[in-house]
CSV table of C-alpha atoms in Angstrom, one decimal:
chain,number,residue,atom,x,y,z
A,257,UNK,CA,-134.0,-36.5,98.9
A,258,UNK,CA,-137.7,-37.0,99.7
A,259,UNK,CA,-138.3,-35.3,103.1
A,260,UNK,CA,-142.1,-35.2,102.9
A,261,UNK,CA,-144.0,-36.4,105.9
A,262,UNK,CA,-145.9,-39.7,105.7
A,263,UNK,CA,-149.7,-39.7,105.8
A,264,UNK,CA,-149.5,-41.3,109.3
A,265,UNK,CA,-147.4,-38.4,110.5
A,266,UNK,CA,-149.8,-35.8,108.9
A,267,UNK,CA,-152.7,-37.5,110.7
A,268,UNK,CA,-150.8,-37.4,114.0
A,269,UNK,CA,-150.1,-33.7,113.5
A,270,UNK,CA,-153.7,-33.0,112.6
A,271,UNK,CA,-155.1,-34.8,115.7
A,272,UNK,CA,-152.8,-32.7,117.8
A,273,UNK,CA,-153.9,-29.4,116.2
A,274,UNK,CA,-157.6,-30.3,116.7
A,275,UNK,CA,-157.2,-31.3,120.3
A,276,UNK,CA,-159.2,-28.8,122.4
A,277,UNK,CA,-160.2,-26.9,119.3
A,278,UNK,CA,-162.8,-29.1,117.7
A,279,UNK,CA,-165.7,-26.8,118.6
A,280,UNK,CA,-164.9,-23.9,116.2
A,281,UNK,CA,-163.8,-26.3,113.4
A,282,UNK,CA,-167.2,-28.2,113.7
A,283,UNK,CA,-169.0,-24.8,113.7
A,284,UNK,CA,-167.3,-23.7,110.5
A,285,UNK,CA,-168.0,-26.9,108.7
A,286,UNK,CA,-171.6,-27.1,109.9
A,287,UNK,CA,-172.3,-23.6,108.9
A,288,UNK,CA,-170.8,-23.9,105.4
A,289,UNK,CA,-172.3,-27.3,104.6
A,290,UNK,CA,-175.6,-26.3,106.1
A,291,UNK,CA,-175.9,-23.3,103.9
A,292,UNK,CA,-175.0,-25.2,100.7
A,293,UNK,CA,-177.3,-28.1,101.6
A,294,UNK,CA,-180.2,-25.8,102.4
A,295,UNK,CA,-179.8,-24.0,99.1
A,296,UNK,CA,-179.7,-27.4,97.3
A,297,UNK,CA,-182.8,-28.7,99.0
A,298,UNK,CA,-184.7,-25.5,98.4
A,299,UNK,CA,-183.8,-25.4,94.7
A,300,UNK,CA,-184.7,-29.1,94.3
A,301,UNK,CA,-188.2,-28.4,95.7
A,302,UNK,CA,-188.7,-25.7,93.0
A,303,UNK,CA,-187.8,-28.0,90.1
A,304,UNK,CA,-189.6,-31.0,88.7
A,305,UNK,CA,-187.9,-34.0,87.3
A,306,UNK,CA,-191.0,-35.7,85.8
A,307,UNK,CA,-190.4,-34.3,82.3
A,308,UNK,CA,-187.3,-34.0,80.1
A,309,UNK,CA,-187.4,-30.2,80.4
A,310,UNK,CA,-187.6,-30.5,84.1
A,311,UNK,CA,-184.7,-32.8,84.3
A,312,UNK,CA,-182.6,-30.5,82.1
A,313,UNK,CA,-183.5,-27.5,84.4
A,314,UNK,CA,-182.8,-29.5,87.5
A,315,UNK,CA,-179.4,-30.5,86.1
A,316,UNK,CA,-178.5,-26.9,85.2
A,317,UNK,CA,-179.6,-25.6,88.6
A,318,UNK,CA,-177.5,-28.3,90.3
A,319,UNK,CA,-174.5,-27.3,88.2
A,320,UNK,CA,-175.0,-23.6,89.1
A,321,UNK,CA,-175.2,-24.5,92.8
A,322,UNK,CA,-172.1,-26.6,92.5
A,323,UNK,CA,-170.1,-23.7,90.9
A,324,UNK,CA,-171.4,-21.3,93.5
A,325,UNK,CA,-170.3,-23.7,96.3
A,326,UNK,CA,-166.8,-23.0,95.2
A,327,UNK,CA,-167.1,-19.7,97.1
A,328,UNK,CA,-167.7,-21.7,100.3
A,329,UNK,CA,-164.9,-24.1,99.5
A,330,UNK,CA,-162.6,-21.1,99.4
A,331,UNK,CA,-164.0,-19.9,102.7
A,332,UNK,CA,-163.4,-23.2,104.4
A,333,UNK,CA,-159.9,-23.4,102.9
A,334,UNK,CA,-159.2,-20.0,104.4
A,335,UNK,CA,-160.6,-21.0,107.8
A,336,UNK,CA,-158.5,-24.2,108.0
A,337,UNK,CA,-155.4,-22.6,106.7
A,338,UNK,CA,-155.6,-20.1,109.5
A,339,UNK,CA,-156.6,-22.9,111.9
A,340,UNK,CA,-153.6,-25.0,111.1
A,341,UNK,CA,-151.1,-22.1,111.0
A,342,UNK,CA,-152.4,-21.1,114.5
A,343,UNK,CA,-153.7,-17.7,113.3
A,344,UNK,CA,-156.9,-16.2,114.5
A,345,UNK,CA,-159.9,-18.0,112.9
A,346,UNK,CA,-163.6,-17.5,113.1
A,347,UNK,CA,-166.7,-19.3,111.8
A,348,UNK,CA,-167.4,-16.1,109.7
A,349,UNK,CA,-164.2,-17.0,107.7
A,350,UNK,CA,-166.4,-19.3,105.6
A,351,UNK,CA,-167.7,-16.1,103.9
A,352,UNK,CA,-164.1,-15.0,102.9
A,353,UNK,CA,-164.8,-16.0,99.3
A,354,UNK,CA,-167.6,-13.4,99.0
A,355,UNK,CA,-165.1,-10.6,99.8
A,356,UNK,CA,-162.0,-11.9,98.2
A,357,UNK,CA,-161.1,-13.9,95.0
A,358,UNK,CA,-164.8,-14.5,94.2
A,359,UNK,CA,-164.3,-14.6,90.5
A,360,UNK,CA,-161.3,-16.9,90.7
A,361,UNK,CA,-163.1,-19.3,93.1
A,362,UNK,CA,-166.0,-19.5,90.7
A,363,UNK,CA,-163.8,-20.0,87.7
A,364,UNK,CA,-161.8,-22.8,89.3
A,365,UNK,CA,-164.9,-24.6,90.4
A,366,UNK,CA,-166.5,-24.1,86.9
A,367,UNK,CA,-163.5,-25.4,85.0
A,368,UNK,CA,-163.0,-28.5,87.2
A,369,UNK,CA,-166.7,-29.3,87.1
A,370,UNK,CA,-166.9,-28.8,83.4
A,371,UNK,CA,-164.0,-31.1,82.7
A,372,UNK,CA,-165.5,-33.8,85.0
A,373,UNK,CA,-168.9,-33.5,83.2
A,374,UNK,CA,-167.1,-34.0,79.8
A,375,UNK,CA,-165.4,-37.1,81.2
A,376,UNK,CA,-168.8,-38.4,82.3
A,377,UNK,CA,-170.6,-37.7,79.0
A,378,UNK,CA,-170.0,-41.2,77.5
A,379,UNK,CA,-171.6,-42.7,80.6
A,380,UNK,CA,-174.5,-40.2,80.5
A,381,UNK,CA,-175.2,-40.9,76.8
A,382,UNK,CA,-175.1,-44.7,77.3
A,383,UNK,CA,-177.4,-44.4,80.3
A,384,UNK,CA,-179.8,-42.3,78.3
A,385,UNK,CA,-179.9,-44.9,75.5
A,386,UNK,CA,-180.3,-47.7,78.0
A,387,UNK,CA,-183.5,-46.1,79.4
A,388,UNK,CA,-184.9,-46.1,75.9
A,389,UNK,CA,-183.8,-49.7,74.9
A,390,UNK,CA,-182.3,-52.1,77.4
A,391,UNK,CA,-179.6,-54.4,76.2
A,392,UNK,CA,-176.7,-56.3,77.7
A,393,UNK,CA,-174.2,-54.5,75.4
A,394,UNK,CA,-175.5,-51.1,76.5
A,395,UNK,CA,-175.3,-52.2,80.2
A,396,UNK,CA,-171.7,-53.3,79.7
A,397,UNK,CA,-170.9,-49.9,78.1
A,398,UNK,CA,-172.6,-48.2,81.0
A,399,UNK,CA,-170.3,-50.1,83.4
A,400,UNK,CA,-167.1,-49.4,81.4
A,401,UNK,CA,-167.8,-45.8,80.7
A,402,UNK,CA,-168.9,-45.2,84.3
A,403,UNK,CA,-165.7,-46.7,85.8
A,404,UNK,CA,-163.5,-44.8,83.4
A,405,UNK,CA,-165.4,-41.6,84.1
A,406,UNK,CA,-165.1,-41.9,87.8
A,407,UNK,CA,-161.3,-42.6,87.5
A,408,UNK,CA,-160.8,-39.6,85.3
A,409,UNK,CA,-162.9,-37.4,87.6
A,410,UNK,CA,-160.9,-38.5,90.6
A,411,UNK,CA,-157.7,-37.7,88.6
A,412,UNK,CA,-158.9,-34.1,88.0
A,413,UNK,CA,-159.9,-33.8,91.6
A,414,UNK,CA,-156.3,-34.8,92.6
A,415,UNK,CA,-154.6,-32.6,90.0
A,416,UNK,CA,-156.5,-29.4,91.1
A,417,UNK,CA,-156.9,-30.2,94.8
A,418,UNK,CA,-154.4,-27.5,95.8
A,419,UNK,CA,-156.0,-24.7,93.7
A,420,UNK,CA,-157.8,-22.9,96.6
A,421,UNK,CA,-154.8,-23.0,98.9
A,422,UNK,CA,-152.7,-21.5,96.0
A,423,UNK,CA,-155.4,-18.9,95.5
A,424,UNK,CA,-155.0,-17.7,99.1
A,425,UNK,CA,-151.2,-18.0,99.3
A,426,UNK,CA,-150.6,-16.2,96.0
A,427,UNK,CA,-153.3,-13.6,95.6
A,428,UNK,CA,-151.7,-12.1,92.5
A,429,UNK,CA,-152.1,-15.3,90.5
A,430,UNK,CA,-154.8,-15.5,87.9
A,431,UNK,CA,-157.0,-18.5,87.4
A,432,UNK,CA,-154.7,-20.0,84.7
A,433,UNK,CA,-151.6,-19.7,86.9
A,434,UNK,CA,-153.5,-21.1,89.9
A,435,UNK,CA,-154.4,-24.2,88.1
A,436,UNK,CA,-151.1,-24.7,86.4
A,437,UNK,CA,-149.3,-24.3,89.8
A,438,UNK,CA,-151.6,-26.9,91.3
A,439,UNK,CA,-150.8,-29.3,88.4
A,440,UNK,CA,-147.1,-28.7,89.0
A,441,UNK,CA,-146.9,-29.2,92.7
A,442,UNK,CA,-149.1,-32.4,92.5
A,443,UNK,CA,-146.7,-34.0,90.1
A,444,UNK,CA,-145.5,-37.1,91.9
A,445,UNK,CA,-147.9,-36.5,94.8
A,446,UNK,CA,-151.2,-37.6,93.3
A,447,UNK,CA,-150.8,-41.2,94.5
A,448,UNK,CA,-149.8,-40.0,97.9
A,449,UNK,CA,-153.0,-37.9,98.2
A,450,UNK,CA,-155.1,-40.7,96.8
A,451,UNK,CA,-153.7,-43.0,99.5
A,452,UNK,CA,-154.6,-40.4,102.1
A,453,UNK,CA,-158.2,-40.4,100.8
A,454,UNK,CA,-158.3,-44.2,100.9
A,455,UNK,CA,-157.2,-44.4,104.5
A,456,UNK,CA,-160.1,-42.1,105.4
A,457,UNK,CA,-162.7,-44.4,103.9
A,458,UNK,CA,-163.3,-46.3,107.2
A,459,UNK,CA,-164.3,-42.9,108.7
A,460,UNK,CA,-167.0,-42.6,106.1
A,461,UNK,CA,-168.3,-46.0,107.2
A,462,UNK,CA,-168.4,-44.7,110.8
A,463,UNK,CA,-170.4,-41.7,109.6
A,464,UNK,CA,-172.9,-44.0,107.9
A,465,UNK,CA,-173.3,-46.1,111.0
A,466,UNK,CA,-173.9,-42.9,113.1
A,467,UNK,CA,-176.5,-41.7,110.6
A,468,UNK,CA,-174.2,-38.9,109.6
A,469,UNK,CA,-173.6,-37.4,113.0
A,470,UNK,CA,-169.9,-38.5,113.0
A,471,UNK,CA,-169.4,-36.3,110.0
A,472,UNK,CA,-169.3,-33.3,112.3
A,473,UNK,CA,-165.9,-34.6,113.6
A,474,UNK,CA,-164.7,-36.4,110.5
A,475,UNK,CA,-165.0,-33.5,108.0
A,476,UNK,CA,-162.9,-31.1,110.1
A,477,UNK,CA,-160.3,-33.9,110.6
A,478,UNK,CA,-160.1,-34.4,106.8
A,479,UNK,CA,-159.8,-30.7,106.2
A,480,UNK,CA,-157.0,-30.3,108.7
A,481,UNK,CA,-155.1,-33.3,107.2
A,482,UNK,CA,-155.4,-32.0,103.6
A,483,UNK,CA,-154.4,-28.5,104.8
A,484,UNK,CA,-151.3,-30.0,106.4
A,485,UNK,CA,-150.7,-32.0,103.1
A,486,UNK,CA,-150.6,-28.7,101.2
A,487,UNK,CA,-148.2,-27.1,103.8
A,488,UNK,CA,-146.0,-30.2,103.5
A,489,UNK,CA,-146.0,-29.8,99.7
A,490,UNK,CA,-144.9,-26.2,100.1
A,491,UNK,CA,-142.3,-27.1,102.8
A,492,UNK,CA,-143.9,-24.9,105.4
A,493,UNK,CA,-143.8,-25.4,109.1
A,494,UNK,CA,-146.6,-26.8,111.3
A,495,UNK,CA,-148.0,-25.6,114.6
A,496,UNK,CA,-149.4,-28.0,117.1
């Protein structure tokens, strides 16, 4: 029997958990994203993209920063897991990944990013050839490989979306076990999570219309929803 909560129920639970507690959730998200964004902007200013070598260096730097951001993803996951389970939580929780499971957080981020880059390689190659010689055939290939690449990347995102939660819940698991467990518990649940993501698209439009200001409220809401999604997968109780 399928006794999982609906996405609408998860949203209702999440709104209740955020009621009167939005301040600390916004603080954690703003601090984490602010640090990552500042590092990204700073590194982009130090690299030039006007030469082939500069573009390669810029790409490598962006990949390194993306992998390192996995530490902050783990920290935010730790914060929101405590938040949802009604345990003590602090903005400083975003640095949890620097003290615990650092190597595993980096490994998970590296592997998922590497797989996604491989899936996007056909698109990158076609786009490269198109810049040298434009043609309708190449343009069509760019569109096809781009769409396929995005679909495959989203698939990987869904499959390994629970990795950081598992890392925290099962500290004895190595990277391979973490990723295999995420694959296992997402079997039959990928469409459900994708649907949850789709229902949140209007919130992104709201963020655009507010020049990004609304993201301070939207990102915590999304994080709480997906934390509850994990707890639902693991058949754990909620606190409101």
